[in-house]
Short mmCIF file of C-alpha atoms in Angstrom, two decimals:
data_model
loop_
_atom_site.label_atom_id
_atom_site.label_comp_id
_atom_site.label_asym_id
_atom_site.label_seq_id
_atom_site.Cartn_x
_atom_site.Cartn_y
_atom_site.Cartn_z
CA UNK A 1 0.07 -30.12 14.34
CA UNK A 2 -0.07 -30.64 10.88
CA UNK A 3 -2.96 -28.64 10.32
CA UNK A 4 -1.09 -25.77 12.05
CA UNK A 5 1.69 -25.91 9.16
CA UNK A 6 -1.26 -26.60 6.34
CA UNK A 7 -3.64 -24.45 6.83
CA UNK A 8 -1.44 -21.08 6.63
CA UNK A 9 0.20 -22.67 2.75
CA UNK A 10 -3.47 -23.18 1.68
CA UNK A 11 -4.82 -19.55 3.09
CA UNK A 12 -1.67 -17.88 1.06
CA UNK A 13 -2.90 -19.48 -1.94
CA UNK A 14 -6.19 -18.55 -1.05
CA UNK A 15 -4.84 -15.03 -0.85
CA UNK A 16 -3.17 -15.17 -3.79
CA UNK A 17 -5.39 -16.57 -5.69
CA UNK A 18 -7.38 -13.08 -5.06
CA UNK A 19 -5.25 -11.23 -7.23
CA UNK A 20 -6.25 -9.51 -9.64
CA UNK A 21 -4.12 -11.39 -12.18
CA UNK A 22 -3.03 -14.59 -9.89
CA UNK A 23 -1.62 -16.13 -13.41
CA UNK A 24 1.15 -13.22 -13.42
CA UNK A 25 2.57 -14.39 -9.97
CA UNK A 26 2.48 -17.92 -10.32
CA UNK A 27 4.74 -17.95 -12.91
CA UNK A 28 6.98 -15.45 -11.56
CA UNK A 29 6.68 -17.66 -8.16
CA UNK A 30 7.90 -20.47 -10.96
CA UNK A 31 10.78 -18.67 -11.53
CA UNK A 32 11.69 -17.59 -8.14
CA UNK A 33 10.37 -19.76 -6.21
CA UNK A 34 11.07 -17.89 -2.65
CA UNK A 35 8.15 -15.19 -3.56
CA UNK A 36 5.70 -18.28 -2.24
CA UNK A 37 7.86 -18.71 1.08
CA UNK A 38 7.66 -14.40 1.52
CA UNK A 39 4.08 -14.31 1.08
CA UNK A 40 2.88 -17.64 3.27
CA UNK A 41 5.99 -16.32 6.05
CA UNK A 42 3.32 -13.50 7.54
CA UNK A 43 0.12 -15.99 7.25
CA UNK A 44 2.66 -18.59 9.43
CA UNK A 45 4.12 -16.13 12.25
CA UNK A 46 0.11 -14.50 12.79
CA UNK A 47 -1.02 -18.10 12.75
CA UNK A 48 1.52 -18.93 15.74
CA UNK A 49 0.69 -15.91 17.33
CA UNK A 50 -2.73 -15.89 17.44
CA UNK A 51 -2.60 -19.54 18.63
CA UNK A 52 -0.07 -19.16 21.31
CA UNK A 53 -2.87 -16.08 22.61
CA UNK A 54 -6.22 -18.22 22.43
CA UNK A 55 -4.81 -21.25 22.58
CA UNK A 56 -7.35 -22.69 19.66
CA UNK A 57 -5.85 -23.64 16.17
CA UNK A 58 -9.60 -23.06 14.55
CA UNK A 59 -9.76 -19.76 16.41
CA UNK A 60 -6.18 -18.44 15.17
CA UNK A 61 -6.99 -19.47 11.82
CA UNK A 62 -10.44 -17.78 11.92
CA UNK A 63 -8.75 -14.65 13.18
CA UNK A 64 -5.77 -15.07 10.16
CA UNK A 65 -8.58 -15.53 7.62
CA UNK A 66 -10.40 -12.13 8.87
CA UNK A 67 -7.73 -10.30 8.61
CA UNK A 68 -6.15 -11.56 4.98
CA UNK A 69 -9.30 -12.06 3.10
CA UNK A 70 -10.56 -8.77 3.41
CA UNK A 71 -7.29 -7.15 2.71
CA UNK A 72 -6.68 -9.71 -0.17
CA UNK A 73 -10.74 -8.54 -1.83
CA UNK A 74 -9.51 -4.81 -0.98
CA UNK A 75 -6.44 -5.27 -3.22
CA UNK A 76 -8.13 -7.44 -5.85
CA UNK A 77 -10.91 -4.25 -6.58
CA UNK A 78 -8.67 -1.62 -6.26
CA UNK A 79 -6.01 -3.18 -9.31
CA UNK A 80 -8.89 -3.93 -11.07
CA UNK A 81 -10.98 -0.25 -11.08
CA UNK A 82 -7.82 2.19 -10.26
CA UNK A 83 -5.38 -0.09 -11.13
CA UNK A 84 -3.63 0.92 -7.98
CA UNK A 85 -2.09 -1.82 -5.46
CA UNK A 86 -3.61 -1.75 -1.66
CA UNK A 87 -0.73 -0.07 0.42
CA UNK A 88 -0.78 0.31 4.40
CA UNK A 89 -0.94 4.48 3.71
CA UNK A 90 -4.50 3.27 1.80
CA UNK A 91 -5.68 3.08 5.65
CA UNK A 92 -5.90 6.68 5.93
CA UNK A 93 -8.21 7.01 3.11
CA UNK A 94 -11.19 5.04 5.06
CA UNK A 95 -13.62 7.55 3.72
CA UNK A 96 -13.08 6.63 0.38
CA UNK A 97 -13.93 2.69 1.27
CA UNK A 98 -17.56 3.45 0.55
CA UNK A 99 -16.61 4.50 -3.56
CA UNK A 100 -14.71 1.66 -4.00
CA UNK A 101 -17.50 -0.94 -2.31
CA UNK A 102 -19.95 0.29 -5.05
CA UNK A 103 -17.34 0.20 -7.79
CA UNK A 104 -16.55 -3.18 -7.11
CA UNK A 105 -20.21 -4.62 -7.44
CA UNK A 106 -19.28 -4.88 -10.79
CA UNK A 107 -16.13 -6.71 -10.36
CA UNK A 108 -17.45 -9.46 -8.41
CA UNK A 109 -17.10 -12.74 -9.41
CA UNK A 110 -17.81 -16.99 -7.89
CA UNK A 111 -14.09 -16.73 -6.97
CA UNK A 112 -14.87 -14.00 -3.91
CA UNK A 113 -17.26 -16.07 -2.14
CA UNK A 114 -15.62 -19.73 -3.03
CA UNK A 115 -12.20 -18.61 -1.22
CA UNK A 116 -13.90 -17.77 1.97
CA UNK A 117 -16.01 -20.05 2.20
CA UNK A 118 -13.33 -22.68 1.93
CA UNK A 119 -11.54 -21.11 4.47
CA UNK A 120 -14.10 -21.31 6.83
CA UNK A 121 -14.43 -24.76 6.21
CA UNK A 122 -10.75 -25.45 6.98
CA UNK A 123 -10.95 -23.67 10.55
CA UNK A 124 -14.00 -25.85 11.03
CA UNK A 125 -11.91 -28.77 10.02
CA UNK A 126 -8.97 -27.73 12.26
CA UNK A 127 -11.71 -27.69 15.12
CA UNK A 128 -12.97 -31.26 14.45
CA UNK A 129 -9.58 -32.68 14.20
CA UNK A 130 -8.42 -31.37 17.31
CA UNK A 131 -6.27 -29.16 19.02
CA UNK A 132 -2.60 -29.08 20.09
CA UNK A 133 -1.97 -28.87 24.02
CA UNK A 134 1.08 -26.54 24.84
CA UNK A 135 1.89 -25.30 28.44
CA UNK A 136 1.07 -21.89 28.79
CA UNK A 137 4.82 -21.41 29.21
CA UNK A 138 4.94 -22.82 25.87
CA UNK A 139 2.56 -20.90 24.53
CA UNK A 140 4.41 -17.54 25.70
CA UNK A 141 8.03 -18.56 24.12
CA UNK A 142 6.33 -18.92 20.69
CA UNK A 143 4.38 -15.99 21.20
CA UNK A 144 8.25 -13.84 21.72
CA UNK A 145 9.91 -16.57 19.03
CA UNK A 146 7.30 -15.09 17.11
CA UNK A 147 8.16 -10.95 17.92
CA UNK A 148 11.47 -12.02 17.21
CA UNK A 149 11.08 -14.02 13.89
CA UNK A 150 9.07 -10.81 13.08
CA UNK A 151 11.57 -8.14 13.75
CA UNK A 152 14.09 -9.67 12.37
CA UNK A 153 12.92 -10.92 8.63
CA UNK A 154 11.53 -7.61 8.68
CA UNK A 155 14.91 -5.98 9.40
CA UNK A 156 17.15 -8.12 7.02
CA UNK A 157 14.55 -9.02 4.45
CA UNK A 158 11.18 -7.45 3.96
CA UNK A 159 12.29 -4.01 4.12
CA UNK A 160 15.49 -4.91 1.71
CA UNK A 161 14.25 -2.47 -1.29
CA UNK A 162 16.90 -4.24 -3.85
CA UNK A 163 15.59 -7.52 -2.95
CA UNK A 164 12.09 -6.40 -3.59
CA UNK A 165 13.31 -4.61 -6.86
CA UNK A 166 15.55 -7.47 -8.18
CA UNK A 167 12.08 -10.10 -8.54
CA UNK A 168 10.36 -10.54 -12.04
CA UNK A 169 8.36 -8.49 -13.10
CA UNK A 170 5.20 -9.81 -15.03
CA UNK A 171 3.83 -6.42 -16.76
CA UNK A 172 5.62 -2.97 -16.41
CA UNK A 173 8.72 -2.87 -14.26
CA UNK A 174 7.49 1.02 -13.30
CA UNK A 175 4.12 0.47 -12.62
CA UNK A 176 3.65 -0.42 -8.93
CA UNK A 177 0.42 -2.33 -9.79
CA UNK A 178 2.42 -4.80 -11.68
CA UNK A 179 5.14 -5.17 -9.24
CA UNK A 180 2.91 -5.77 -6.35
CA UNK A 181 1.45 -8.43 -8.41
CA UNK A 182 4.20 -10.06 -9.63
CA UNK A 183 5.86 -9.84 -6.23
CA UNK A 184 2.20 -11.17 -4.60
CA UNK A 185 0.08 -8.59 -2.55
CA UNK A 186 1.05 -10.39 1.20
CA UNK A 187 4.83 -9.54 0.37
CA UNK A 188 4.14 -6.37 -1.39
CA UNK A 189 2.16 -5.42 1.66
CA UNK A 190 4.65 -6.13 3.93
CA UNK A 191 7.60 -4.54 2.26
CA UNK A 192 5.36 -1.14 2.08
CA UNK A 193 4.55 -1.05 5.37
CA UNK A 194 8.08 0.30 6.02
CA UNK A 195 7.75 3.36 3.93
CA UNK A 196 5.06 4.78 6.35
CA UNK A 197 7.16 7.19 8.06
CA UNK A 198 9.56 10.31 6.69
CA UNK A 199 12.77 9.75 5.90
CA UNK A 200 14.75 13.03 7.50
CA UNK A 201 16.66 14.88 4.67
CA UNK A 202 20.20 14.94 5.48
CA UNK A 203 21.48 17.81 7.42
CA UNK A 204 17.87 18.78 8.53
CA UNK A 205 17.33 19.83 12.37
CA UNK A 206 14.67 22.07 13.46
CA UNK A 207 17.08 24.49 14.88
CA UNK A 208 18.65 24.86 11.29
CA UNK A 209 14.91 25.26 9.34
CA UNK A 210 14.10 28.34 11.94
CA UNK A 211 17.49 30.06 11.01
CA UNK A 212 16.92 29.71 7.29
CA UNK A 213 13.18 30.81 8.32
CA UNK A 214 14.13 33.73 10.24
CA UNK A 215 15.26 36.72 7.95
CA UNK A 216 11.82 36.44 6.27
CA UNK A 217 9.37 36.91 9.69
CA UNK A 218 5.65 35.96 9.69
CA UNK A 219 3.20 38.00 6.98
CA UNK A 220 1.71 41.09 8.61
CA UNK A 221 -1.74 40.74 7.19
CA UNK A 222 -5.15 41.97 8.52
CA UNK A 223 -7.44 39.50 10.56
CA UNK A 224 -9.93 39.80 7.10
CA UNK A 225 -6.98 38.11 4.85
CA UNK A 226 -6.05 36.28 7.45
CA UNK A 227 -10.07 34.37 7.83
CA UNK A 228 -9.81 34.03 4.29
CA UNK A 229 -12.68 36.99 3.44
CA UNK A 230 -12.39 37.38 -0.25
CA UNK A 231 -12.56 41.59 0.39
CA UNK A 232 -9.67 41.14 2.57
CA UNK A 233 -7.80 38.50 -0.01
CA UNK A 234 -8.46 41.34 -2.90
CA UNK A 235 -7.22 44.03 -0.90
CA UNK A 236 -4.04 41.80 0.49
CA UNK A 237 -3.45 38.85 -1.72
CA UNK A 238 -1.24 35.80 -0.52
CA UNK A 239 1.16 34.23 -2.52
CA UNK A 240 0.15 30.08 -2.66
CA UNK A 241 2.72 28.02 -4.05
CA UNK A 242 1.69 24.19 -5.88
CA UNK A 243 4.32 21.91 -6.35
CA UNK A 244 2.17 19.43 -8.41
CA UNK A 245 3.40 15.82 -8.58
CA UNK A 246 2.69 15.08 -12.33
CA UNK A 247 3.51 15.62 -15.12
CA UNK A 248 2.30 18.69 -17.84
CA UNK A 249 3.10 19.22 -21.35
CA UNK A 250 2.16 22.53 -23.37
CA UNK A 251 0.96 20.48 -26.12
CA UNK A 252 0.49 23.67 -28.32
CA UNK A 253 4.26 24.03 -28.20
CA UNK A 254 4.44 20.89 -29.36
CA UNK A 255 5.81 21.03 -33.13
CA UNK A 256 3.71 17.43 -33.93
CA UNK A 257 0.72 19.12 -33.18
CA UNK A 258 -1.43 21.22 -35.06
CA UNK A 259 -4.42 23.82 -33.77
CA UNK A 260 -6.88 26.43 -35.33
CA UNK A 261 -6.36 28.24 -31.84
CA UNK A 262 -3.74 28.19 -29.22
CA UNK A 263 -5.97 25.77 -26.34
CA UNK A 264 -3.76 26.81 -23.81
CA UNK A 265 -3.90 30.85 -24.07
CA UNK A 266 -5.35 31.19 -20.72
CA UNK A 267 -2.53 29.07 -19.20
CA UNK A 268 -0.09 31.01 -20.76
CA UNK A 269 -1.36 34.45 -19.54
CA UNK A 270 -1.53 33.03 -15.71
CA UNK A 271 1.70 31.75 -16.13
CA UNK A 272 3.27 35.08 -17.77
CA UNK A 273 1.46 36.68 -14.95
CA UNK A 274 2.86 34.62 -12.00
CA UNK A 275 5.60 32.50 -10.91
CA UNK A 276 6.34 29.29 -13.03
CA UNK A 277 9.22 27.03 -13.02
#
């Protein structure tokens, strides 16, 4: 039973220890000492859980360890060659798992290979030393203590956005990288999970969108424009709107800069030519 509340404090400092700068959230765990307690509180609950399924402490921490680790090496690479933290929407971007695996050859260091293999020791530990007997009714009121506990931090703490934005901050308070590793990645993690779905704008109902859709009917264009035949494009061109999401400046505008020519003439001829705002 020990082993069981151990094991999960060592495998978040495993985890964290992955970072990409572990120095930056020890100290701010110094300082705030509850970051520790949010990060090791999802190792804890999966540990439980998996354990009150199999019923084996070394095979719930095996299962933990698969599933942390990885993320944990996944975050570590992508700070260090994009400088980008690993975020649950990063799961739709699979494809792009294949860049980043040859990227990170050259990131690799002892540290990747000690962590796990340490781990794995501990679960074969936990196997030697025993195992806890519960009931199997035991087993299936931690399993729904464990749903609960779940649920609810997530509820009242996890998803509380001035809680995550009130911790230190060990590089650039507006740089998400930093943040995520101040705050550690398990936490981090966590906390971003809830910003998966769409928030609905207030007001918005699908009834009201067709109304203000209405007066302006669908385009009558030929089936040519419409396959996306340049002829047919030429002939009948469509209007395609980008709203880009960063930022531009017309440096030649710019009175601290100097040319010999005007580098954005081009630019400024589309843009006197379309729409622009």
């Amino acid at each position: 039973m020990i082993i069981l509340f151990i094991f999960p404090a060592l495998l978040t400092a495993a985890v964290l220890g992955l970072a990409a700068k572990p120095a930056v959230f020890f100290r701010c765990a110094v300082r705030r000492p509850y970051l520790f307690i949010l990060n090791a509180m999802p190792l804890y609950l999966l540990t439980l859980l998996f354990f009150s399924a199999a019923g084996r402490l070394w095979l719930a921490f095996a299962a933990v360890s698969a599933v942390a680790l990885p993320l944990a090496l996944v975050h570590r690479f992508k700070v260090l060659i994009r400088e980008e933290p690993f975020l649950p929407s990063d799961f739709t971007l699979i494809r792009e798992a294949a860049v980043f695996s040859g990227a990170a050859k050259g990131h690799s260091s002892v540290l990747e290979v000690a962590i796990p293999a340490v781990t794995v020791v501990m679960a074969a530990l936990s196997a030697y030393f025993g195992n806890p007997v519960w009931s199997g009714d035991a087993r299936l009121i931690t399993a729904a203590g464990v749903i609960v506990a779940f649920c609810a931090l997530n509820r009242f703490i996890y998803r509380n956005g001035r809680l995550f934005r009130s911790g230190p901050a060990g590089g650039s308070p507006y740089k998400l990288a930093d943040l995520c590793e101040s705050r550690g990645f398990l936490y981090s993690f966590w906390h971003h999970m809830n910003k998966l779905g769409v928030v609905r704008p207030d007001g918005y109902s699908v009834s009201r969108a067709a109304q203000i859709l209405a007066p302006y009917g669908r385009p009558k264009l030929p089936p040519e424009a419409l396959a996306g035949e340049w002829d047919g494009l030429r002939r009948h061109p469509v209007n395609v709107v980008f709203v880009m999401g960063e930022a531009f400046t017309e440096l030649s505008d710019e009175p601290f800069f100097t040319f010999e020519q005007d580098i954005l003439a081009p630019y400024k001829q589309l843009k006197d030519e379309g729409f622009h705002g």
